[in-house]
Amino acid sequence: MSDFFDGGVEAAAGLAVYGAQTVDASAAASTRAALVGAGVPGLLAQKDPTLWGPDAEAEAKIRLGWLDTFRRSRELLPQLAELRAELGDLDHVVLAGMGGSSLAPEVISRTMGKPVTVLDTTDPGQVSAALGDRLDRTVVVVASKSGGTVETDSHRRAYWQAFLDAGLSEAEAGRRFVVVTDPGSPLATTAEEMGAFVVLADPQVGGRYSALTAFGLVPSALAGVDVAELLDQAEALSPALGGDKDNPGLALGAALGAAATTGRDKVALVSDGTGIEGLGDWIEQLIAESTGKDGVGILPVVVEAPDSPGVDGPDVLTVTVGGASEPGTVPGGGVRPDLAVNGPLGAQFLVWEYATAIAGRVLDIDPFNQPNVTESKENTKRILAAGPPSESPAFAEAAIEVYGPDGVPGGLAGALRWLIDRVDADGYLAVMAYLDRFGDADAAAVRPLLATAAGRPVTFGWGPRFLHSTGQYHKGGPQVGAFLQITGAVTDDLPVPGRPYTFGELQAAQAAGDREALAGRGRPLLRLHLTDRTAGVAQLLDTIRNLPG
């Protein structure tokens, strides 16, 4: 498929970007030429913190370690080999982490065929299922950069209690945990008190840029992945990133920036089926949280296949990603992409991080902060302390209660059409499902159905997972979103040991806190509460399929 791209190819170390020249040429003036003229590629490779302006300089000074963290990460390899040997028969790796602490290792483990159970939820059903799976063979990797992530702390508490209930002593339970965190974090202190194994991460790398640090490598290595290969791939690409030519990171970043500043500020991400699994979810967090602020940003939209609804549009840049040296073949009826990024996984991580930093320069934002992420967190804390807000549904229909502002029409179909009609010509619809992403997996099918009905980009995120990803864009990016929140009844709740709330109450507070943050911005918001999850999901899908035009 490489001959589809009139814009040629820019490649180094087995990583190739196709089509970037054509995208750059679509702007009135070359974005790439401007970047080269300002010396940006070389300055970025040298970790110049001034590239994003004076307001971002302090943050950038302590957040550019990702450019060469693959070198420092090699120091972890002997420690990881020893740790894996010491854990012995504990071959079921559970990763408790959110956002940047879980997305990269999930991609690595899926791509390499070495399963890891990723726990990035507060849904009590999903947490209970994980606790009941091979506990006698389980090692839990607790990963949090700050050390204060409420979801991850709750998972740690639940597993600690489960090990004690299974008859382990506290000393034995402690050796079932591997803690990954920054030096000096509260979690590092807790880990020492637990008697857990501790692996300290690179403090010069922010969470969403941490794929090739301990956060990405520890759970992957414990699951059996040869993580040295990932470091080799990134190191092979690195020399090209300081150059003005033959620099795929520059080509990709300039194309993303050129598209975003000329009306294509949504990026449809689709796998081309050539060997990398789930990379779009990792790129989604990287781009959304890095660029979605100060009223601007690039909205990543992860789509299921090249022929899925929403894969293209007048304001959409279509990008395929894959592990083969050339892009995969577009199926009949599929959309030909604007860009294709192909190459080994370790190089993919580095090139997207570099390109995102470049796009941040083009957009004139700080790609290393996340100023709006804490808002929903603070709302959640307040709701947990004071109790949930009093809310009554506008109406109920079969297994679904509908909550919305005054004026929402009766009937589920009418309410959905009301929301769709409020998606602006340059807007998007975000589906936020506070459900079990395995037990309620069918809910994800609402994304392509709504994309067909709306004719606009539609994103889908599992809550609270998306709060550490697209949640920043929702609140800090262009205020053109409409929002559909889906919650579900909890039939078997689960306590959070040592806390005055359950997982179900925490999940409900997170959903309510995010609703408050979005409603406070005056954005269209509809909440659907499934009183029976299985029946409610089926009812919702059927209703969307039959929506009148």
Coordinates of N, CA, C and O in Angstrom, one line a residue, residues 276-432:
I276 N 0.9 -4.9 15.6 CA 0.9 -4.2 16.9 C -0.5 -4.1 17.4 O -1.4 -3.6 16.6
E277 N -0.7 -4.5 18.6 CA -2.1 -4.5 19.2 C -2.3 -3.4 20.2 O -1.6 -3.3 21.2
G278 N -3.3 -2.6 19.9 CA -3.8 -1.6 20.9 C -3.0 -0.3 21.0 O -3.1 0.5 21.9
L279 N -2.1 -0.1 20.0 CA -1.3 1.1 20.1 C -2.1 2.4 20.1 O -1.7 3.4 20.6
G280 N -3.2 2.4 19.4 CA -4.1 3.5 19.3 C -4.5 4.1 20.7 O -4.6 5.3 20.9
D281 N -4.8 3.2 21.6 CA -5.2 3.6 22.9 C -4.1 4.4 23.7 O -4.3 5.3 24.4
W282 N -2.8 3.9 23.4 CA -1.7 4.6 24.0 C -1.5 6.0 23.4 O -1.3 7.0 24.0
I283 N -1.5 6.0 22.0 CA -1.4 7.3 21.3 C -2.5 8.2 21.7 O -2.3 9.5 21.8
E284 N -3.7 7.7 21.9 CA -4.8 8.6 22.3 C -4.5 9.4 23.6 O -4.7 10.6 23.6
Q285 N -4.0 8.7 24.6 CA -3.7 9.4 25.8 C -2.6 10.4 25.6 O -2.6 11.6 26.0
L286 N -1.5 10.0 24.9 CA -0.4 10.9 24.6 C -0.8 12.2 23.9 O -0.4 13.3 24.4
I287 N -1.6 12.0 22.9 CA -2.0 13.2 22.1 C -3.0 14.1 22.9 O -2.9 15.3 23.0
A288 N -4.0 13.4 23.4 CA -5.1 14.1 24.0 C -4.7 14.9 25.2 O -5.0 16.1 25.4
E289 N -3.9 14.2 26.1 CA -3.5 14.9 27.3 C -2.4 15.9 27.1 O -2.2 16.9 27.9
S290 N -1.6 15.7 26.1 CA -0.5 16.6 25.8 C -0.9 17.9 25.1 O -0.4 19.0 25.3
T291 N -1.9 17.8 24.2 CA -2.3 18.9 23.4 C -3.6 19.6 23.7 O -3.9 20.7 23.4
G292 N -4.5 18.9 24.5 CA -5.8 19.4 24.7 C -5.9 20.4 25.9 O -6.2 20.0 27.0
K293 N -5.5 21.6 25.7 CA -5.5 22.6 26.7 C -5.5 24.0 26.2 O -5.3 24.2 24.9
D294 N -5.8 24.9 27.0 CA -5.9 26.4 26.6 C -6.8 26.6 25.4 O -6.6 27.5 24.6
G295 N -7.9 25.7 25.3 CA -8.9 25.9 24.3 C -8.5 25.4 22.9 O -9.2 25.6 21.9
V296 N -7.3 24.7 22.8 CA -6.9 24.1 21.5 C -6.5 22.7 21.8 O -6.6 22.2 22.9
G297 N -6.2 22.0 20.7 CA -5.8 20.6 20.8 C -6.1 19.7 19.7 O -6.8 20.2 18.7
I298 N -5.5 18.6 19.7 CA -5.8 17.5 18.7 C -6.6 16.4 19.3 O -6.2 15.9 20.4
L299 N -7.8 16.1 18.8 CA -8.6 15.1 19.3 C -8.3 13.7 18.7 O -8.6 13.5 17.5
P300 N -7.7 12.8 19.4 CA -7.5 11.4 18.8 C -8.8 10.6 18.9 O -9.5 10.6 19.9
V301 N -9.1 9.9 17.8 CA -10.3 9.1 17.8 C -9.9 7.7 17.4 O -9.5 7.4 16.2
V302 N -9.9 6.7 18.3 CA -9.5 5.4 18.0 C -10.7 4.7 17.4 O -11.8 4.5 17.9
V303 N -10.5 4.2 16.1 CA -11.5 3.5 15.4 C -11.1 2.0 15.2 O -10.0 1.7 15.3
E304 N -12.1 1.2 14.9 CA -12.0 -0.2 15.0 C -11.3 -0.8 13.8 O -10.5 -1.8 13.9
A305 N -11.5 -0.2 12.6 CA -11.0 -0.8 11.4 C -11.0 0.3 10.3 O -11.6 1.3 10.4
P306 N -10.2 0.1 9.2 CA -10.1 1.1 8.1 C -11.5 1.4 7.5 O -11.6 2.5 6.8
D307 N -12.5 0.5 7.6 CA -13.8 0.8 7.1 C -14.8 1.1 8.1 O -16.0 1.1 7.8
S308 N -14.4 1.5 9.3 CA -15.3 1.8 10.4 C -15.9 3.2 10.2 O -15.2 4.1 9.7
P309 N -17.1 3.4 10.7 CA -17.7 4.8 10.6 C -16.8 5.8 11.5 O -16.3 5.4 12.5
G310 N -16.6 7.0 10.9 CA -15.9 8.0 11.6 C -14.4 8.0 11.3 O -13.6 8.7 11.9
V311 N -13.9 7.1 10.4 CA -12.5 7.0 10.1 C -12.0 8.2 9.3 O -10.8 8.4 9.2
D312 N -13.0 8.9 8.7 CA -12.6 10.1 7.9 C -13.6 11.2 8.0 O -14.6 11.0 8.7
G313 N -13.3 12.3 7.4 CA -14.2 13.5 7.5 C -13.5 14.7 7.1 O -12.2 14.7 7.0
P314 N -14.2 15.8 6.9 CA -13.5 17.1 6.5 C -12.5 17.6 7.5 O -11.6 18.3 7.1
D315 N -12.7 17.3 8.7 CA -11.8 17.9 9.7 C -11.0 16.7 10.4 O -10.5 16.9 11.6
V316 N -10.9 15.6 9.7 CA -10.2 14.4 10.3 C -9.0 14.1 9.5 O -9.0 14.0 8.3
L317 N -7.9 13.8 10.2 CA -6.6 13.3 9.6 C -6.6 11.8 9.9 O -6.6 11.4 11.1
T318 N -6.6 11.0 8.9 CA -6.7 9.5 9.1 C -5.3 8.9 9.1 O -4.5 9.1 8.2
V319 N -5.0 8.2 10.2 CA -3.6 7.7 10.4 C -3.7 6.2 10.7 O -4.4 5.8 11.6
T320 N -3.0 5.4 10.0 CA -2.8 4.0 10.3 C -1.5 3.7 11.0 O -0.5 4.4 10.7
V321 N -1.5 2.7 11.9 CA -0.2 2.3 12.5 C -0.1 0.8 12.4 O -1.1 0.1 12.4
G322 N 1.1 0.4 12.3 CA 1.4 -1.0 12.2 C 2.8 -1.4 12.4 O 3.7 -0.5 12.5
G323 N 3.1 -2.7 12.6 CA 4.4 -3.2 12.9 C 5.2 -3.6 11.7 O 6.5 -3.7 11.8
A324 N 4.6 -3.8 10.6 CA 5.3 -4.1 9.4 C 6.1 -2.9 8.8 O 5.8 -1.8 9.1
S325 N 7.0 -3.2 7.9 CA 7.8 -2.1 7.3 C 7.0 -1.3 6.4 O 7.3 -0.1 6.2
E326 N 5.9 -1.8 5.8 CA 5.0 -1.1 5.0 C 3.6 -1.2 5.5 O 3.2 -2.2 6.1
P327 N 2.7 -0.2 5.2 CA 1.3 -0.2 5.6 C 0.6 -1.5 5.1 O 0.9 -2.0 4.0
G328 N -0.3 -2.0 5.9 CA -1.2 -3.1 5.4 C -2.2 -2.6 4.3 O -2.4 -1.4 4.1
T329 N -2.8 -3.6 3.7 CA -3.7 -3.3 2.6 C -5.0 -2.8 3.2 O -5.6 -3.4 4.1
V330 N -5.5 -1.7 2.6 CA -6.9 -1.3 3.0 C -7.9 -2.2 2.4 O -7.9 -2.5 1.2
P331 N -8.9 -2.7 3.2 CA -9.9 -3.6 2.7 C -10.8 -2.9 1.8 O -10.9 -1.6 1.8
G332 N -11.5 -3.6 1.0 CA -12.5 -3.0 0.1 C -13.5 -2.2 0.9 O -14.1 -2.7 1.9
G333 N -13.8 -1.0 0.5 CA -14.7 -0.1 1.2 C -14.0 0.7 2.3 O -14.6 1.6 2.9
G334 N -12.7 0.4 2.6 CA -12.0 1.1 3.6 C -11.5 2.4 3.1 O -11.3 2.6 1.8
V335 N -11.1 3.3 4.0 CA -10.7 4.7 3.6 C -9.1 4.6 3.5 O -8.4 4.1 4.4
R336 N -8.6 5.2 2.5 CA -7.2 5.3 2.3 C -6.7 6.4 3.3 O -7.2 7.5 3.3
P337 N -5.7 6.0 4.1 CA -5.2 7.0 5.1 C -4.4 8.1 4.6 O -3.9 8.1 3.5
D338 N -4.4 9.2 5.3 CA -3.6 10.4 5.0 C -2.1 10.1 5.4 O -1.2 10.5 4.7
L339 N -1.9 9.4 6.5 CA -0.6 9.1 7.0 C -0.6 7.6 7.4 O -1.6 7.1 7.8
A340 N 0.6 7.0 7.3 CA 0.8 5.7 7.9 C 2.1 5.7 8.6 O 3.1 6.3 8.1
V341 N 2.1 5.1 9.8 CA 3.3 5.1 10.6 C 3.6 3.6 10.9 O 2.8 2.9 11.6
N342 N 4.7 3.1 10.4 CA 5.0 1.7 10.4 C 6.4 1.4 10.9 O 7.3 2.1 10.6
G343 N 6.5 0.4 11.8 CA 7.8 0.0 12.3 C 7.7 -0.6 13.7 O 6.6 -0.8 14.2
P344 N 8.8 -1.0 14.3 CA 8.8 -1.8 15.5 C 8.3 -1.0 16.7 O 8.4 0.3 16.7
L345 N 7.8 -1.7 17.7 CA 7.1 -1.0 18.8 C 7.9 -0.1 19.6 O 7.5 1.0 19.9
G346 N 9.2 -0.4 19.9 CA 10.0 0.5 20.7 C 10.2 1.8 19.9 O 10.2 2.9 20.6
A347 N 10.4 1.7 18.6 CA 10.6 2.9 17.8 C 9.3 3.7 17.7 O 9.3 4.9 17.7
Q348 N 8.1 3.0 17.7 CA 6.8 3.7 17.6 C 6.7 4.5 18.9 O 6.2 5.7 18.8
F349 N 7.0 4.0 20.0 CA 6.8 4.8 21.2 C 7.6 6.1 21.2 O 7.1 7.2 21.4
L350 N 8.9 6.0 20.8 CA 9.7 7.2 20.7 C 9.3 8.2 19.7 O 9.3 9.4 19.9
V351 N 8.9 7.7 18.5 CA 8.6 8.6 17.4 C 7.3 9.4 17.7 O 7.1 10.5 17.4
W352 N 6.3 8.7 18.3 CA 5.1 9.4 18.7 C 5.3 10.4 19.8 O 4.7 11.5 19.8
E353 N 6.2 10.1 20.8 CA 6.5 11.0 21.8 C 7.1 12.3 21.2 O 6.8 13.4 21.6
Y354 N 8.1 12.1 20.4 CA 8.8 13.2 19.7 C 7.8 14.0 18.9 O 7.8 15.2 18.9
A355 N 7.0 13.3 18.1 CA 6.0 14.0 17.2 C 5.0 14.8 18.0 O 4.6 15.9 17.6
T356 N 4.6 14.3 19.2 CA 3.7 15.0 20.0 C 4.3 16.3 20.6 O 3.7 17.4 20.7
A357 N 5.6 16.2 21.0 CA 6.3 17.4 21.4 C 6.4 18.4 20.3 O 6.3 19.6 20.6
I358 N 6.7 18.0 19.1 CA 6.7 18.9 17.9 C 5.4 19.5 17.7 O 5.3 20.7 17.5
A359 N 4.3 18.7 17.7 CA 3.0 19.3 17.5 C 2.6 20.3 18.6 O 2.0 21.3 18.3
G360 N 3.1 20.1 19.8 CA 2.9 21.1 20.9 C 3.5 22.4 20.6 O 3.0 23.5 20.8
R361 N 4.7 22.3 20.0 CA 5.4 23.6 19.6 C 4.6 24.3 18.5 O 4.4 25.5 18.6
V362 N 4.0 23.5 17.5 CA 3.3 24.2 16.5 C 2.0 24.8 17.0 O 1.6 25.9 16.6
L363 N 1.3 24.1 18.0 CA 0.1 24.6 18.6 C 0.3 25.7 19.6 O -0.7 26.3 20.1
D364 N 1.6 25.9 20.0 CA 1.9 26.9 21.0 C 1.3 26.6 22.4 O 0.8 27.4 23.1
I365 N 1.4 25.3 22.8 CA 1.0 24.9 24.1 C 2.1 24.1 24.8 O 3.1 23.7 24.1
D366 N 2.0 23.9 26.0 CA 2.9 23.1 26.8 C 2.5 21.6 26.7 O 1.5 21.2 27.3
P367 N 3.3 20.8 26.1 CA 2.9 19.4 25.9 C 3.1 18.5 27.1 O 2.9 17.3 27.0
F368 N 3.6 19.1 28.2 CA 4.0 18.2 29.3 C 3.2 18.4 30.6 O 3.4 17.7 31.6
N369 N 2.3 19.4 30.6 CA 1.4 19.6 31.7 C 0.0 19.0 31.5 O -0.3 18.6 30.3
Q370 N -0.8 19.0 32.5 CA -2.2 18.5 32.3 C -3.1 19.3 33.3 O -3.5 18.8 34.3
P371 N -3.3 20.6 33.0 CA -3.9 21.5 34.0 C -5.3 21.2 34.4 O -5.7 21.7 35.5
N372 N -6.0 20.5 33.6 CA -7.4 20.2 34.0 C -7.7 18.8 34.5 O -8.9 18.5 34.8
V373 N -6.7 18.0 34.6 CA -7.0 16.6 35.1 C -7.4 16.6 36.5 O -8.3 15.7 36.9
T374 N -6.9 17.5 37.4 CA -7.3 17.4 38.8 C -8.7 17.8 39.1 O -9.2 17.5 40.2
E375 N -9.4 18.5 38.2 CA -10.7 19.0 38.5 C -11.7 17.9 38.8 O -12.4 18.0 39.9
S376 N -11.8 16.9 38.0 CA -12.7 15.8 38.3 C -12.2 15.0 39.5 O -13.1 14.5 40.3
K377 N -10.9 14.9 39.8 CA -10.4 14.2 41.0 C -10.9 15.0 42.2 O -11.3 14.3 43.2
E378 N -10.8 16.3 42.2 CA -11.2 17.1 43.4 C -12.7 16.9 43.6 O -13.2 16.9 44.7
N379 N -13.5 16.9 42.5 CA -14.9 16.7 42.6 C -15.2 15.4 43.2 O -16.1 15.3 44.1
T380 N -14.5 14.4 42.8 CA -14.7 13.0 43.4 C -14.4 13.0 44.9 O -15.2 12.4 45.6
K381 N -13.3 13.6 45.3 CA -13.0 13.6 46.7 C -14.1 14.3 47.5 O -14.6 13.8 48.6
R382 N -14.6 15.4 47.0 CA -15.7 16.1 47.7 C -17.0 15.3 47.8 O -17.7 15.2 48.8
I383 N -17.3 14.6 46.7 CA -18.5 13.8 46.7 C -18.4 12.6 47.6 O -19.3 12.2 48.3
L384 N -17.2 12.0 47.6 CA -17.0 10.8 48.6 C -17.2 11.3 50.0 O -17.7 10.5 50.8
A385 N -16.7 12.5 50.3 CA -16.8 13.0 51.7 C -18.2 13.5 52.0 O -18.7 13.2 53.2
A386 N -18.9 14.1 51.1 CA -20.2 14.7 51.4 C -21.4 13.8 50.9 O -22.6 14.1 51.3
G387 N -21.2 12.8 50.1 CA -22.3 12.0 49.6 C -22.6 12.4 48.2 O -22.3 13.5 47.8
P388 N -23.3 11.5 47.5 CA -23.6 11.8 46.1 C -24.7 12.8 45.9 O -25.5 13.0 46.9
P389 N -24.7 13.6 44.8 CA -25.7 14.6 44.6 C -27.1 13.9 44.5 O -27.2 12.8 44.0
S390 N -28.1 14.6 44.9 CA -29.5 14.1 44.7 C -29.9 14.3 43.2 O -29.9 15.5 42.7
E391 N -30.2 13.2 42.5 CA -30.6 13.3 41.1 C -31.8 12.4 40.9 O -31.9 11.3 41.5
S392 N -32.7 12.9 40.0 CA -33.8 12.1 39.6 C -33.9 12.0 38.1 O -33.6 13.0 37.4
P393 N -34.2 10.8 37.6 CA -34.2 10.7 36.1 C -35.3 11.5 35.5 O -36.4 11.7 36.1
A394 N -35.0 12.0 34.3 CA -36.1 12.7 33.5 C -37.2 11.7 33.2 O -38.4 12.0 33.2
F395 N -36.8 10.4 32.9 CA -37.7 9.4 32.6 C -36.9 8.0 32.6 O -35.7 8.0 32.6
A396 N -37.7 7.0 32.6 CA -37.1 5.6 32.5 C -37.8 4.9 31.4 O -39.0 5.0 31.2
E397 N -37.0 4.1 30.7 CA -37.5 3.3 29.6 C -36.9 1.9 29.7 O -35.7 1.8 29.4
A398 N -37.7 0.9 30.0 CA -37.2 -0.5 30.2 C -36.0 -0.5 31.1 O -36.1 -0.1 32.3
A399 N -34.8 -0.9 30.7 CA -33.7 -1.1 31.6 C -32.8 0.2 31.6 O -31.7 0.1 32.1
I400 N -33.3 1.3 31.2 CA -32.4 2.5 31.1 C -33.1 3.7 31.8 O -34.3 4.0 31.4
E401 N -32.5 4.3 32.7 CA -32.9 5.6 33.3 C -32.2 6.7 32.5 O -31.0 6.6 32.3
V402 N -32.9 7.8 32.2 CA -32.3 8.9 31.4 C -32.2 10.1 32.3 O -33.3 10.6 32.8
Y403 N -31.1 10.7 32.4 CA -30.8 11.9 33.1 C -30.3 13.0 32.2 O -29.4 12.8 31.4
G404 N -30.9 14.2 32.2 CA -30.5 15.2 31.3 C -31.1 16.5 31.8 O -31.9 16.6 32.7
P405 N -30.7 17.6 31.1 CA -31.2 18.9 31.5 C -32.7 19.1 31.1 O -33.3 18.3 30.3
D406 N -33.3 20.1 31.6 CA -34.7 20.4 31.2 C -34.8 20.6 29.7 O -33.9 21.2 29.0
G407 N -35.8 20.1 29.1 CA -36.0 20.1 27.7 C -35.6 18.9 26.9 O -35.8 18.8 25.7
V408 N -35.0 17.9 27.6 CA -34.7 16.7 26.9 C -36.0 15.9 26.6 O -36.8 15.7 27.5
P409 N -36.2 15.6 25.4 CA -37.5 14.9 25.1 C -37.6 13.5 25.7 O -36.6 12.9 26.0
G410 N -38.9 13.1 25.9 CA -39.1 11.8 26.4 C -38.8 10.7 25.4 O -38.9 10.9 24.2
G411 N -38.5 9.5 25.9 CA -38.2 8.4 25.0 C -36.7 8.4 24.7 O -36.0 9.4 24.5
L412 N -36.1 7.2 24.8 CA -34.7 7.0 24.7 C -34.2 7.5 23.3 O -33.2 8.2 23.2
A413 N -34.9 7.2 22.3 CA -34.5 7.6 20.9 C -34.6 9.1 20.8 O -33.6 9.7 20.2
G414 N -35.6 9.7 21.4 CA -35.7 11.2 21.3 C -34.5 11.9 22.0 O -34.0 12.9 21.6
A415 N -34.2 11.3 23.2 CA -33.1 11.9 24.0 C -31.8 11.7 23.3 O -30.9 12.7 23.3
L416 N -31.5 10.6 22.7 CA -30.3 10.4 21.9 C -30.2 11.3 20.7 O -29.2 11.9 20.4
R417 N -31.3 11.5 20.0 CA -31.4 12.4 18.9 C -31.1 13.8 19.3 O -30.4 14.6 18.7
W418 N -31.7 14.2 20.5 CA -31.5 15.5 21.1 C -30.0 15.8 21.3 O -29.4 16.8 20.9
L419 N -29.2 14.8 21.8 CA -27.8 14.9 22.0 C -27.0 15.0 20.7 O -26.2 15.9 20.5
I420 N -27.4 14.1 19.8 CA -26.7 14.1 18.5 C -26.9 15.5 17.8 O -25.9 16.0 17.2
D421 N -28.0 16.0 17.9 CA -28.3 17.3 17.2 C -27.6 18.5 17.8 O -27.5 19.5 17.2
R422 N -27.0 18.3 18.9 CA -26.2 19.3 19.6 C -24.7 19.2 19.3 O -23.9 19.9 19.9
V423 N -24.3 18.3 18.5 CA -22.9 18.2 18.1 C -22.7 19.2 16.9 O -23.3 19.1 15.9
D424 N -21.8 20.1 17.2 CA -21.6 21.2 16.2 C -20.9 20.7 15.0 O -20.4 19.6 14.9
A425 N -20.9 21.5 13.9 CA -20.3 21.2 12.7 C -18.8 20.9 12.8 O -18.3 20.1 12.0
D426 N -18.2 21.5 13.8 CA -16.8 21.2 14.0 C -16.6 20.4 15.4 O -15.5 20.4 15.9
G427 N -17.7 19.8 15.9 CA -17.6 19.2 17.2 C -17.5 17.7 17.1 O -17.2 17.1 16.1
Y428 N -17.6 17.1 18.3 CA -17.5 15.6 18.4 C -18.4 15.2 19.5 O -18.9 16.0 20.4
L429 N -18.6 13.9 19.6 CA -19.4 13.3 20.6 C -18.5 12.3 21.4 O -17.9 11.4 20.7
A430 N -18.5 12.4 22.7 CA -17.7 11.5 23.5 C -18.6 10.6 24.3 O -19.5 11.1 25.0
V431 N -18.4 9.3 24.2 CA -19.1 8.3 25.0 C -18.2 7.9 26.2 O -17.0 7.5 26.0
M432 N -18.7 8.0 27.4 CA -17.9 7.7 28.6 C -18.6 6.7 29.4 O -19.7 6.9 30.0

